[in-house]
């Protein structure tokens, strides 16, 4: 039985994790609190999904602030950026894994791993992940959309695959 995480994927995940660790010294002293973090902190304190903690807002999509609020609650609501960094890194590692599995459907395994590494080492995405921004979550959604679309093409008669693809694409 083959592992769900083949050796080329392990290398891809290690490269992405190494980049995120190497950028930690630059990130920890250079953090601006973004809208998402403000909303997440309010939600983690039991207040409304809002900028000021009182007036609810619909200006920001809820998925990332809610995930970030869960990270704050799980870590005891520290005043630091570490929960946001951990969430960004976890989302990036998931995106690399999903992109690898999607790429394997079109390319040889090593090429799929190379594509996953290139996506994970993208400097723009790495910078956004470390700043507490939701773009990593968007990249994960796009990778999941590609994977589910490829799975639909492999077996179009299976309605569950169509449902999964539709749920991800919205």
PDB file of C-alpha atoms in Angstrom:
ATOM      1  CA  UNK A   1       0.000   0.000   0.000  1.00  0.00           C
ATOM      2  CA  UNK A   2       1.350   3.418  -0.983  1.00  0.00           C
ATOM      3  CA  UNK A   3       1.590   6.190   1.533  1.00  0.00           C
ATOM      4  CA  UNK A   4      -0.623   9.252   1.136  1.00  0.00           C
ATOM      5  CA  UNK A   5       2.586  11.277   1.612  1.00  0.00           C
ATOM      6  CA  UNK A   6       5.176   9.915  -0.827  1.00  0.00           C
ATOM      7  CA  UNK A   7       8.845  10.859  -0.476  1.00  0.00           C
ATOM      8  CA  UNK A   8       8.783  13.716  -3.038  1.00  0.00           C
ATOM      9  CA  UNK A   9       5.914  15.302  -1.105  1.00  0.00           C
ATOM     10  CA  UNK A  10       7.852  15.030   2.155  1.00  0.00           C
ATOM     11  CA  UNK A  11      10.681  16.970   0.488  1.00  0.00           C
ATOM     12  CA  UNK A  12       8.235  19.601  -0.757  1.00  0.00           C
ATOM     13  CA  UNK A  13       6.707  20.019   2.703  1.00  0.00           C
ATOM     14  CA  UNK A  14      10.168  20.238   4.306  1.00  0.00           C
ATOM     15  CA  UNK A  15      11.209  22.982   1.866  1.00  0.00           C
ATOM     16  CA  UNK A  16       8.082  25.043   2.567  1.00  0.00           C
ATOM     17  CA  UNK A  17       8.415  24.595   6.316  1.00  0.00           C
ATOM     18  CA  UNK A  18      12.116  25.559   6.172  1.00  0.00           C
ATOM     19  CA  UNK A  19      11.281  28.794   4.345  1.00  0.00           C
ATOM     20  CA  UNK A  20       8.624  29.693   6.899  1.00  0.00           C
ATOM     21  CA  UNK A  21      11.061  29.010   9.768  1.00  0.00           C
ATOM     22  CA  UNK A  22      13.841  31.027   8.117  1.00  0.00           C
ATOM     23  CA  UNK A  23      11.608  34.062   7.777  1.00  0.00           C
ATOM     24  CA  UNK A  24      10.508  34.042  11.452  1.00  0.00           C
ATOM     25  CA  UNK A  25      13.145  36.522  12.705  1.00  0.00           C
ATOM     26  CA  UNK A  26      12.066  39.089  10.103  1.00  0.00           C
ATOM     27  CA  UNK A  27       8.384  38.572  10.847  1.00  0.00           C
ATOM     28  CA  UNK A  28       8.262  38.607  14.632  1.00  0.00           C
ATOM     29  CA  UNK A  29       9.386  42.225  14.959  1.00  0.00           C
ATOM     30  CA  UNK A  30       7.541  43.502  11.906  1.00  0.00           C
ATOM     31  CA  UNK A  31       3.853  42.837  12.417  1.00  0.00           C
ATOM     32  CA  UNK A  32       0.934  45.065  11.525  1.00  0.00           C
ATOM     33  CA  UNK A  33      -2.423  44.048  12.923  1.00  0.00           C
ATOM     34  CA  UNK A  34      -4.720  43.589   9.941  1.00  0.00           C
ATOM     35  CA  UNK A  35      -8.500  43.709   9.763  1.00  0.00           C
ATOM     36  CA  UNK A  36      -8.699  39.925   9.849  1.00  0.00           C
ATOM     37  CA  UNK A  37      -6.769  39.711  13.085  1.00  0.00           C
ATOM     38  CA  UNK A  38      -8.862  42.455  14.709  1.00  0.00           C
ATOM     39  CA  UNK A  39     -12.078  40.634  13.778  1.00  0.00           C
ATOM     40  CA  UNK A  40     -10.639  37.274  14.886  1.00  0.00           C
ATOM     41  CA  UNK A  41      -9.626  38.672  18.265  1.00  0.00           C
ATOM     42  CA  UNK A  42     -13.140  40.055  18.800  1.00  0.00           C
ATOM     43  CA  UNK A  43     -14.744  36.721  17.870  1.00  0.00           C
ATOM     44  CA  UNK A  44     -12.317  34.797  20.117  1.00  0.00           C
ATOM     45  CA  UNK A  45     -13.409  37.043  23.008  1.00  0.00           C
ATOM     46  CA  UNK A  46     -17.088  36.251  22.341  1.00  0.00           C
ATOM     47  CA  UNK A  47     -17.873  39.617  20.760  1.00  0.00           C
ATOM     48  CA  UNK A  48     -19.526  40.158  17.343  1.00  0.00           C
ATOM     49  CA  UNK A  49     -17.821  39.638  13.975  1.00  0.00           C
ATOM     50  CA  UNK A  50     -16.799  43.289  13.739  1.00  0.00           C
ATOM     51  CA  UNK A  51     -13.982  45.807  13.580  1.00  0.00           C
ATOM     52  CA  UNK A  52     -14.951  47.665  16.747  1.00  0.00           C
ATOM     53  CA  UNK A  53     -16.289  44.705  18.748  1.00  0.00           C
ATOM     54  CA  UNK A  54     -19.828  46.108  18.687  1.00  0.00           C
ATOM     55  CA  UNK A  55     -21.144  46.715  15.148  1.00  0.00           C
ATOM     56  CA  UNK A  56     -21.239  43.531  13.019  1.00  0.00           C
ATOM     57  CA  UNK A  57     -19.653  43.724   9.573  1.00  0.00           C
ATOM     58  CA  UNK A  58     -20.088  41.800   6.352  1.00  0.00           C
ATOM     59  CA  UNK A  59     -17.155  43.510   4.632  1.00  0.00           C
ATOM     60  CA  UNK A  60     -14.729  40.593   5.190  1.00  0.00           C
ATOM     61  CA  UNK A  61     -15.353  36.964   4.256  1.00  0.00           C
ATOM     62  CA  UNK A  62     -15.831  34.921   7.444  1.00  0.00           C
ATOM     63  CA  UNK A  63     -13.709  31.779   6.858  1.00  0.00           C
ATOM     64  CA  UNK A  64     -10.265  33.169   7.648  1.00  0.00           C
ATOM     65  CA  UNK A  65     -11.221  35.307  10.679  1.00  0.00           C
ATOM     66  CA  UNK A  66     -13.152  32.364  12.134  1.00  0.00           C
ATOM     67  CA  UNK A  67     -10.200  29.991  11.643  1.00  0.00           C
ATOM     68  CA  UNK A  68      -7.891  32.589  13.147  1.00  0.00           C
ATOM     69  CA  UNK A  69     -10.274  33.083  16.083  1.00  0.00           C
ATOM     70  CA  UNK A  70     -10.190  29.309  16.676  1.00  0.00           C
ATOM     71  CA  UNK A  71      -6.377  29.453  16.645  1.00  0.00           C
ATOM     72  CA  UNK A  72      -6.463  32.263  19.209  1.00  0.00           C
ATOM     73  CA  UNK A  73      -8.851  30.326  21.445  1.00  0.00           C
ATOM     74  CA  UNK A  74      -6.760  27.130  21.189  1.00  0.00           C
ATOM     75  CA  UNK A  75      -3.593  29.019  22.142  1.00  0.00           C
ATOM     76  CA  UNK A  76      -5.107  31.020  24.985  1.00  0.00           C
ATOM     77  CA  UNK A  77      -5.507  34.324  23.086  1.00  0.00           C
ATOM     78  CA  UNK A  78      -1.896  35.500  23.221  1.00  0.00           C
ATOM     79  CA  UNK A  79      -1.121  39.067  22.187  1.00  0.00           C
ATOM     80  CA  UNK A  80       1.515  37.770  19.747  1.00  0.00           C
ATOM     81  CA  UNK A  81       1.368  36.893  16.058  1.00  0.00           C
ATOM     82  CA  UNK A  82       2.321  33.229  16.616  1.00  0.00           C
ATOM     83  CA  UNK A  83      -1.193  31.755  16.201  1.00  0.00           C
ATOM     84  CA  UNK A  84      -1.573  33.589  12.859  1.00  0.00           C
ATOM     85  CA  UNK A  85       1.866  32.370  11.749  1.00  0.00           C
ATOM     86  CA  UNK A  86       1.011  28.804  12.721  1.00  0.00           C
ATOM     87  CA  UNK A  87      -2.314  28.976  10.873  1.00  0.00           C
ATOM     88  CA  UNK A  88      -0.677  30.453   7.749  1.00  0.00           C
ATOM     89  CA  UNK A  89       2.003  27.763   7.770  1.00  0.00           C
ATOM     90  CA  UNK A  90      -0.538  24.975   8.263  1.00  0.00           C
ATOM     91  CA  UNK A  91      -2.699  26.291   5.421  1.00  0.00           C
ATOM     92  CA  UNK A  92       0.359  26.522   3.142  1.00  0.00           C
ATOM     93  CA  UNK A  93       1.389  22.958   3.953  1.00  0.00           C
ATOM     94  CA  UNK A  94      -2.156  21.779   3.182  1.00  0.00           C
ATOM     95  CA  UNK A  95      -2.111  23.725  -0.096  1.00  0.00           C
ATOM     96  CA  UNK A  96       1.204  22.118  -1.096  1.00  0.00           C
ATOM     97  CA  UNK A  97      -0.156  18.652  -0.283  1.00  0.00           C
ATOM     98  CA  UNK A  98      -3.374  19.176  -2.255  1.00  0.00           C
ATOM     99  CA  UNK A  99      -1.492  20.736  -5.178  1.00  0.00           C
ATOM    100  CA  UNK A 100       0.862  17.746  -5.255  1.00  0.00           C
ATOM    101  CA  UNK A 101      -2.064  15.317  -5.395  1.00  0.00           C
ATOM    102  CA  UNK A 102      -3.753  17.383  -8.109  1.00  0.00           C
ATOM    103  CA  UNK A 103      -0.521  17.596 -10.086  1.00  0.00           C
ATOM    104  CA  UNK A 104       0.000  13.828  -9.860  1.00  0.00           C
ATOM    105  CA  UNK A 105      -3.125  13.390 -11.946  1.00  0.00           C
ATOM    106  CA  UNK A 106      -1.496  15.239 -14.862  1.00  0.00           C
ATOM    107  CA  UNK A 107       2.259  14.908 -14.358  1.00  0.00           C
ATOM    108  CA  UNK A 108       4.869  12.429 -13.155  1.00  0.00           C
ATOM    109  CA  UNK A 109       5.222  12.383  -9.367  1.00  0.00           C
ATOM    110  CA  UNK A 110       8.526  14.298  -9.304  1.00  0.00           C
ATOM    111  CA  UNK A 111       7.126  17.058 -11.507  1.00  0.00           C
ATOM    112  CA  UNK A 112       4.060  17.301  -9.298  1.00  0.00           C
ATOM    113  CA  UNK A 113       6.371  17.655  -6.286  1.00  0.00           C
ATOM    114  CA  UNK A 114       8.344  20.375  -8.110  1.00  0.00           C
ATOM    115  CA  UNK A 115       5.130  22.261  -8.863  1.00  0.00           C
ATOM    116  CA  UNK A 116       4.076  21.965  -5.220  1.00  0.00           C
ATOM    117  CA  UNK A 117       7.476  23.248  -4.043  1.00  0.00           C
ATOM    118  CA  UNK A 118       7.339  26.204  -6.427  1.00  0.00           C
ATOM    119  CA  UNK A 119       3.873  27.125  -5.188  1.00  0.00           C
ATOM    120  CA  UNK A 120       4.881  26.757  -1.557  1.00  0.00           C
ATOM    121  CA  UNK A 121       8.099  28.751  -1.968  1.00  0.00           C
ATOM    122  CA  UNK A 122       6.365  31.617  -3.739  1.00  0.00           C
ATOM    123  CA  UNK A 123       7.802  34.664  -1.943  1.00  0.00           C
ATOM    124  CA  UNK A 124       4.582  36.640  -2.161  1.00  0.00           C
ATOM    125  CA  UNK A 125       2.536  33.848  -0.600  1.00  0.00           C
ATOM    126  CA  UNK A 126       5.191  33.295   2.075  1.00  0.00           C
ATOM    127  CA  UNK A 127       5.110  36.988   2.989  1.00  0.00           C
ATOM    128  CA  UNK A 128       1.305  37.055   3.105  1.00  0.00           C
ATOM    129  CA  UNK A 129       1.179  33.897   5.233  1.00  0.00           C
ATOM    130  CA  UNK A 130       3.539  35.408   7.763  1.00  0.00           C
ATOM    131  CA  UNK A 131       1.531  38.625   7.945  1.00  0.00           C
ATOM    132  CA  UNK A 132      -1.755  37.041   8.960  1.00  0.00           C
ATOM    133  CA  UNK A 133      -3.500  37.503   5.592  1.00  0.00           C
ATOM    134  CA  UNK A 134      -5.981  35.031   4.037  1.00  0.00           C
ATOM    135  CA  UNK A 135      -4.357  34.538   0.619  1.00  0.00           C
ATOM    136  CA  UNK A 136      -2.953  31.154   1.654  1.00  0.00           C
ATOM    137  CA  UNK A 137      -6.503  30.008   2.337  1.00  0.00           C
ATOM    138  CA  UNK A 138      -7.538  31.204  -1.121  1.00  0.00           C
ATOM    139  CA  UNK A 139      -4.629  29.284  -2.680  1.00  0.00           C
ATOM    140  CA  UNK A 140      -5.735  26.172  -0.785  1.00  0.00           C
ATOM    141  CA  UNK A 141      -9.260  26.627  -2.116  1.00  0.00           C
ATOM    142  CA  UNK A 142      -7.976  26.892  -5.702  1.00  0.00           C
ATOM    143  CA  UNK A 143      -5.852  23.764  -5.254  1.00  0.00           C
ATOM    144  CA  UNK A 144      -8.853  21.888  -3.816  1.00  0.00           C
ATOM    145  CA  UNK A 145     -10.977  23.084  -6.754  1.00  0.00           C
ATOM    146  CA  UNK A 146      -8.388  21.736  -9.208  1.00  0.00           C
ATOM    147  CA  UNK A 147      -8.121  18.404  -7.380  1.00  0.00           C
ATOM    148  CA  UNK A 148     -11.880  17.883  -7.200  1.00  0.00           C
ATOM    149  CA  UNK A 149     -12.305  18.896 -10.852  1.00  0.00           C
ATOM    150  CA  UNK A 150      -9.669  16.328 -11.884  1.00  0.00           C
ATOM    151  CA  UNK A 151     -11.456  13.705  -9.791  1.00  0.00           C
ATOM    152  CA  UNK A 152     -14.737  14.513 -11.555  1.00  0.00           C
ATOM    153  CA  UNK A 153     -13.034  14.051 -14.927  1.00  0.00           C
ATOM    154  CA  UNK A 154     -11.684  10.660 -13.815  1.00  0.00           C
ATOM    155  CA  UNK A 155     -15.155   9.323 -12.939  1.00  0.00           C
ATOM    156  CA  UNK A 156     -17.935  11.658 -14.129  1.00  0.00           C
ATOM    157  CA  UNK A 157     -20.659   9.142 -13.236  1.00  0.00           C
ATOM    158  CA  UNK A 158     -19.927   9.505  -9.489  1.00  0.00           C
ATOM    159  CA  UNK A 159     -22.235  12.180  -8.102  1.00  0.00           C
ATOM    160  CA  UNK A 160     -20.270  12.575  -4.863  1.00  0.00           C
ATOM    161  CA  UNK A 161     -17.320  13.954  -6.816  1.00  0.00           C
ATOM    162  CA  UNK A 162     -19.572  16.491  -8.514  1.00  0.00           C
ATOM    163  CA  UNK A 163     -20.975  17.504  -5.118  1.00  0.00           C
ATOM    164  CA  UNK A 164     -17.496  17.948  -3.643  1.00  0.00           C
ATOM    165  CA  UNK A 165     -16.399  20.048  -6.611  1.00  0.00           C
ATOM    166  CA  UNK A 166     -19.519  22.191  -6.387  1.00  0.00           C
ATOM    167  CA  UNK A 167     -19.126  22.683  -2.647  1.00  0.00           C
ATOM    168  CA  UNK A 168     -15.561  23.914  -3.061  1.00  0.00           C
ATOM    169  CA  UNK A 169     -16.344  26.178  -5.997  1.00  0.00           C
ATOM    170  CA  UNK A 170     -19.331  27.580  -4.166  1.00  0.00           C
TER     171      UNK A 170
END
